[in-house]
Short mmCIF file of C-alpha atoms in Angstrom, two decimals:
data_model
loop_
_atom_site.label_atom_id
_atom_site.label_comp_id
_atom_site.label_asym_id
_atom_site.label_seq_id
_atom_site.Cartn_x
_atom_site.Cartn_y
_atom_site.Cartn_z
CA UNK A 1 96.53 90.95 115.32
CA UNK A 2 94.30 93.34 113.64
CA UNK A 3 90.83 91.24 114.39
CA UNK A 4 90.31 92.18 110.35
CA UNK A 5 89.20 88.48 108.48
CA UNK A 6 90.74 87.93 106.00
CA UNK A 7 89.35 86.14 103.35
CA UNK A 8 92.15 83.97 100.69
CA UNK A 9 89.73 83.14 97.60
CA UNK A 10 90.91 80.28 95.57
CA UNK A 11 92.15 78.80 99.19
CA UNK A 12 92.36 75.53 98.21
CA UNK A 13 94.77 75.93 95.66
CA UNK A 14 98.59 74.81 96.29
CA UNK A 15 100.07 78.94 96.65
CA UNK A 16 96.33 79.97 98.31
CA UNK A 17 96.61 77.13 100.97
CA UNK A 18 100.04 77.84 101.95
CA UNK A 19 98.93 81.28 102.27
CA UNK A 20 96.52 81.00 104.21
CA UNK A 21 98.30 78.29 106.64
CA UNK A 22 100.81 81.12 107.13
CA UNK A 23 98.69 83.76 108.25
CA UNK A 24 96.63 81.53 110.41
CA UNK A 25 99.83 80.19 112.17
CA UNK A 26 100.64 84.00 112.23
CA UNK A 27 97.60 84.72 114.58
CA UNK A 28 95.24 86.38 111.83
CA UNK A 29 92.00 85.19 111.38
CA UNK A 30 91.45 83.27 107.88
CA UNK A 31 88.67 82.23 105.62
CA UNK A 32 89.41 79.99 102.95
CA UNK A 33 87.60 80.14 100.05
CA UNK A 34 86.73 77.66 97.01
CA UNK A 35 84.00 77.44 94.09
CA UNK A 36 82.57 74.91 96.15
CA UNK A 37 82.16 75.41 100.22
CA UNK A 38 82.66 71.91 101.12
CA UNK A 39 86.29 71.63 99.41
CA UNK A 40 86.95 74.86 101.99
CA UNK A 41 86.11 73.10 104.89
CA UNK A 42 87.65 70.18 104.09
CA UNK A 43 90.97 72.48 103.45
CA UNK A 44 90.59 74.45 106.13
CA UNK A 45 90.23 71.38 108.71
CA UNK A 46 93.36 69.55 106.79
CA UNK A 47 95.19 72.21 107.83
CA UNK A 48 94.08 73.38 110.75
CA UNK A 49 95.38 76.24 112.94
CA UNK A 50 91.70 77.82 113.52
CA UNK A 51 90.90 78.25 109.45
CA UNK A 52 87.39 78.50 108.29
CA UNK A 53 86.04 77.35 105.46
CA UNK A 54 83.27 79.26 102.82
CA UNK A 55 82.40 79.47 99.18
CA UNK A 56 84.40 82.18 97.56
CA UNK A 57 81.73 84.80 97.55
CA UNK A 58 80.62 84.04 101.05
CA UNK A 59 84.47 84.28 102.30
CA UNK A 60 84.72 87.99 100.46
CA UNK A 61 81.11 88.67 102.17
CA UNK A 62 82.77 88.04 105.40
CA UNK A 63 86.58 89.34 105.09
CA UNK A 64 88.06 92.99 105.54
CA UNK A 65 90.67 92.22 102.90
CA UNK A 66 90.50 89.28 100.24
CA UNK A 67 93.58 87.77 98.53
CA UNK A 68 93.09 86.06 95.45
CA UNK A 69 94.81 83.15 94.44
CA UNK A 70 94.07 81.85 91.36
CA UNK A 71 95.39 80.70 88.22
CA UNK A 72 94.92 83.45 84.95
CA UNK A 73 92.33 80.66 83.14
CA UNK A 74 90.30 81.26 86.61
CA UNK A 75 90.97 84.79 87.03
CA UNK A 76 87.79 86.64 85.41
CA UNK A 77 85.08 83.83 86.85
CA UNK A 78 86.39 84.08 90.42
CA UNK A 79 86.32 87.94 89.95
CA UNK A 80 82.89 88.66 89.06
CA UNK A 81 82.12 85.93 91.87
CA UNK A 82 83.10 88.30 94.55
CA UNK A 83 82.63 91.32 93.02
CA UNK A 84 79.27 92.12 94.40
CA UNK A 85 81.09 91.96 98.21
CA UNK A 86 84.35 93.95 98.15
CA UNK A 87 83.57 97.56 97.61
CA UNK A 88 85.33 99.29 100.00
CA UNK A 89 87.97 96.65 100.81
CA UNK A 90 91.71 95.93 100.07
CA UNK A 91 91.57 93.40 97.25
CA UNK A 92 95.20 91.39 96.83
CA UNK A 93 95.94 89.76 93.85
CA UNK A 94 98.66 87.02 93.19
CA UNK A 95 97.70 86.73 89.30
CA UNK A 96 100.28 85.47 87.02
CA UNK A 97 99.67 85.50 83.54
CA UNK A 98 101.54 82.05 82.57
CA UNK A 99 99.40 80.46 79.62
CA UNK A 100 100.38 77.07 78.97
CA UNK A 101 102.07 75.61 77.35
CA UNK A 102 104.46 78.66 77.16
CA UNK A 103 104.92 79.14 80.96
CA UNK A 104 108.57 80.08 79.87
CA UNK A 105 107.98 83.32 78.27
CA UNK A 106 106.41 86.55 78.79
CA UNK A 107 102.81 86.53 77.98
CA UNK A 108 101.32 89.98 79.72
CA UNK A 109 97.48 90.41 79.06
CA UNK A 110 96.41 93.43 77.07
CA UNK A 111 95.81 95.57 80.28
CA UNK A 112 99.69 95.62 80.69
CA UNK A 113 99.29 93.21 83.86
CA UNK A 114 96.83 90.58 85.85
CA UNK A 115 96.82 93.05 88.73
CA UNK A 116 95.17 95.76 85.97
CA UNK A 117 92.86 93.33 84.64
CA UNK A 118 91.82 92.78 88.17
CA UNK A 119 91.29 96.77 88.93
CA UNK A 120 89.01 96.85 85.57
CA UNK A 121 86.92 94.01 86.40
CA UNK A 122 86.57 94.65 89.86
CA UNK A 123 85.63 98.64 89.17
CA UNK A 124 85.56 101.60 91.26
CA UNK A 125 85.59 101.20 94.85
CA UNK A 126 88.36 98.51 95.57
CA UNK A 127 91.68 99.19 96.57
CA UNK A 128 93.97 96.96 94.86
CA UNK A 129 97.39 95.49 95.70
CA UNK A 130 99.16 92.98 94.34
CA UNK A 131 102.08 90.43 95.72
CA UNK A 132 102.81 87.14 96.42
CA UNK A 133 103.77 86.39 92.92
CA UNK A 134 107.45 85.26 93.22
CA UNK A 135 107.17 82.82 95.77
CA UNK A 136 107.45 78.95 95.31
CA UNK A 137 104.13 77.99 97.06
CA UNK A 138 105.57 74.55 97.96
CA UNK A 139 108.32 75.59 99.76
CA UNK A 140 105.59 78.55 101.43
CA UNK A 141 103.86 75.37 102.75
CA UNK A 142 106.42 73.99 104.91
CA UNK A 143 107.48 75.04 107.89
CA UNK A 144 110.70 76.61 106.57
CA UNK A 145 112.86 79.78 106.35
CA UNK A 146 111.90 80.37 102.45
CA UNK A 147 114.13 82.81 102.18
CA UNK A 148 112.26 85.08 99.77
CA UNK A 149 111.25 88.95 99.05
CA UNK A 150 107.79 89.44 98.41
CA UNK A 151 107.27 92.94 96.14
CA UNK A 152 104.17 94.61 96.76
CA UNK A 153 102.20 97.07 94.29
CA UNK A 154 99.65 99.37 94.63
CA UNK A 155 98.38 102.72 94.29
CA UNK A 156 97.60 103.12 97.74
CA UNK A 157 100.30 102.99 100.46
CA UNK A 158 98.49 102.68 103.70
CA UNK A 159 97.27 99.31 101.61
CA UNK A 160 100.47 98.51 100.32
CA UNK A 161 101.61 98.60 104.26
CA UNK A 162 99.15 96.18 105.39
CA UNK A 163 100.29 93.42 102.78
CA UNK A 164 103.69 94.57 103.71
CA UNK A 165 102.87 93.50 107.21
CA UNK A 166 101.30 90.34 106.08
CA UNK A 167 104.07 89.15 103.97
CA UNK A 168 106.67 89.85 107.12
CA UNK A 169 104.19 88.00 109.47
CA UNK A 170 104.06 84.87 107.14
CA UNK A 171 108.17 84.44 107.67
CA UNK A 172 109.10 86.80 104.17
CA UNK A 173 110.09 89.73 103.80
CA UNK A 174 107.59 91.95 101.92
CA UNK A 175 108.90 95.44 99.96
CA UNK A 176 107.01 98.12 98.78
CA UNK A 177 107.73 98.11 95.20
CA UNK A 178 105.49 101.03 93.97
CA UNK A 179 102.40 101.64 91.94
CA UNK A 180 99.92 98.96 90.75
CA UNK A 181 101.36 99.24 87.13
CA UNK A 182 104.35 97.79 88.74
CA UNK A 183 102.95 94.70 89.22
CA UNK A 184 103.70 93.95 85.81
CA UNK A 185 107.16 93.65 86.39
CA UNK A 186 106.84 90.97 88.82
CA UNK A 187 104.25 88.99 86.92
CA UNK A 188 106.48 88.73 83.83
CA UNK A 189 109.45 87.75 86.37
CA UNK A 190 107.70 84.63 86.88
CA UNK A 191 108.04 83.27 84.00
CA UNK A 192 111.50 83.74 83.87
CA UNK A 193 111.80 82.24 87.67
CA UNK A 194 110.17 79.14 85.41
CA UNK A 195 112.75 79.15 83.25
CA UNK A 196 115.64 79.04 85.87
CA UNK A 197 114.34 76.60 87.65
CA UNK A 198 114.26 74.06 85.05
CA UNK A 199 117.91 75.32 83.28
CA UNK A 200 119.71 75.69 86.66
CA UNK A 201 117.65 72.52 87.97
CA UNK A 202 116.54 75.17 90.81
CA UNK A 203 113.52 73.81 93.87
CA UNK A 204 111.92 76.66 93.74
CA UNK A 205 113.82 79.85 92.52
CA UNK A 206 113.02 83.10 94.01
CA UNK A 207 114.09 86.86 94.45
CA UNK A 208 116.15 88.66 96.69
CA UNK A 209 117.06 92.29 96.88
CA UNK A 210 120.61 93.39 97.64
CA UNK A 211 121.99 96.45 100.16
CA UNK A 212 120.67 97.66 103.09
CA UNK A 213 117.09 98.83 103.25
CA UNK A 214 116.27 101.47 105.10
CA UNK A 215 112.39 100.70 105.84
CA UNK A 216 110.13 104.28 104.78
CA UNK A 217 108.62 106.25 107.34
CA UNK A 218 104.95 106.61 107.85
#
């Protein structure tokens, strides 16, 4: 693979594990991050596959490219955690803005999405992305054909390739799906994945995009 680390802050978490389990399977080489180091390690030797285990700022200290995977509530704490160690680095965020108990509707932030929020509290000097949020993390941990698009956002293309990449290597099949304002799209499409789930009775409901894609060029 690339040799980059990657660091997956908020690791322990159900999406963040299964994330992580993927792209260590995958060949890349993984940190997984937690408020509290020891809950890493004891993640990261649960699952196995060559994972390390760190404190969340220590994991961003030691990754080329962080993916964060935490829950909204979490989102601003676990931020200014690592913000001190990912200036000049590709920053992914998975955000979803559900706020219980309303999970089932729309609730953006102010900024217009989580991925935006991120970008402000993060500041200049981060390149941000955003993906991963349409995918059933239960059915991401098991070793199964999840069947699943991933759409990818950012301002930045050469960034948006690498999660791209990422998402194909983990068994999806990631899109580029534009700029980071995007992202808010996708975020408020999670909710109504929520919804379908429980009216269809769905295990997991998530997107697919129709014709044939012609992959873009440089």
């Amino acid at each position: 693979m690339s040799g980059e680390m990657i660091a997956v802050v908020g690791g322990t978490g159900n999406l963040g594990a299964a994330i992580a389990w993927r792209l260590a399977r995958a060949g890349y080489d993984v940190i997984i991050g937690s408020r509290k180091a020891e809950a890493a390690i004891e993640k990261a030797a649960e699952l196995g596959c060559g994972l390390k285990g760190m404190a969340n700022a220590d994991a961003a200290a030691a990754a080329a490219l962080i993916i964060v995977t935490v829950p909204f509530a979490a989102q601003e704490a676990t931020l200014a955690d690592i913000k001190p160690y990912v200036a000049g680095k590709i920053v992914v965020d998975t955000t979803v803005p559900l706020m219980p108990p309303k999970v089932m509707r729309v609730q953006l932030p102010a900024e217009g999405s989580a991925a935006a929020r991120a970008e402000g509290l993060l500041g200049v000097g981060v390149t941000m992305v955003s993906a991963f949020h349409n995918v059933a993390a239960h059915k991401l941990a098991k070793d199964i054909d999840v069947g699943c698009d991933v759409l990818v956002f950012g301002d930045d293309k050469a960034a948006r390739s690498k999660v791209v990449a990422l998402a194909d290597a983990m068994g999806l099949r990631g899109l580029h799906a534009g700029a980071l304002v995007n992202s808010a799209a996708a975020e408020a499409l999670t909710s109504i994945l929520i919804f379908m789930n429980k009216t269809y009775q769905v295990d997991g409901a998530g997107i697919r995009i129709t014709g044939e894609l012609i992959a873009p060029q440089g």
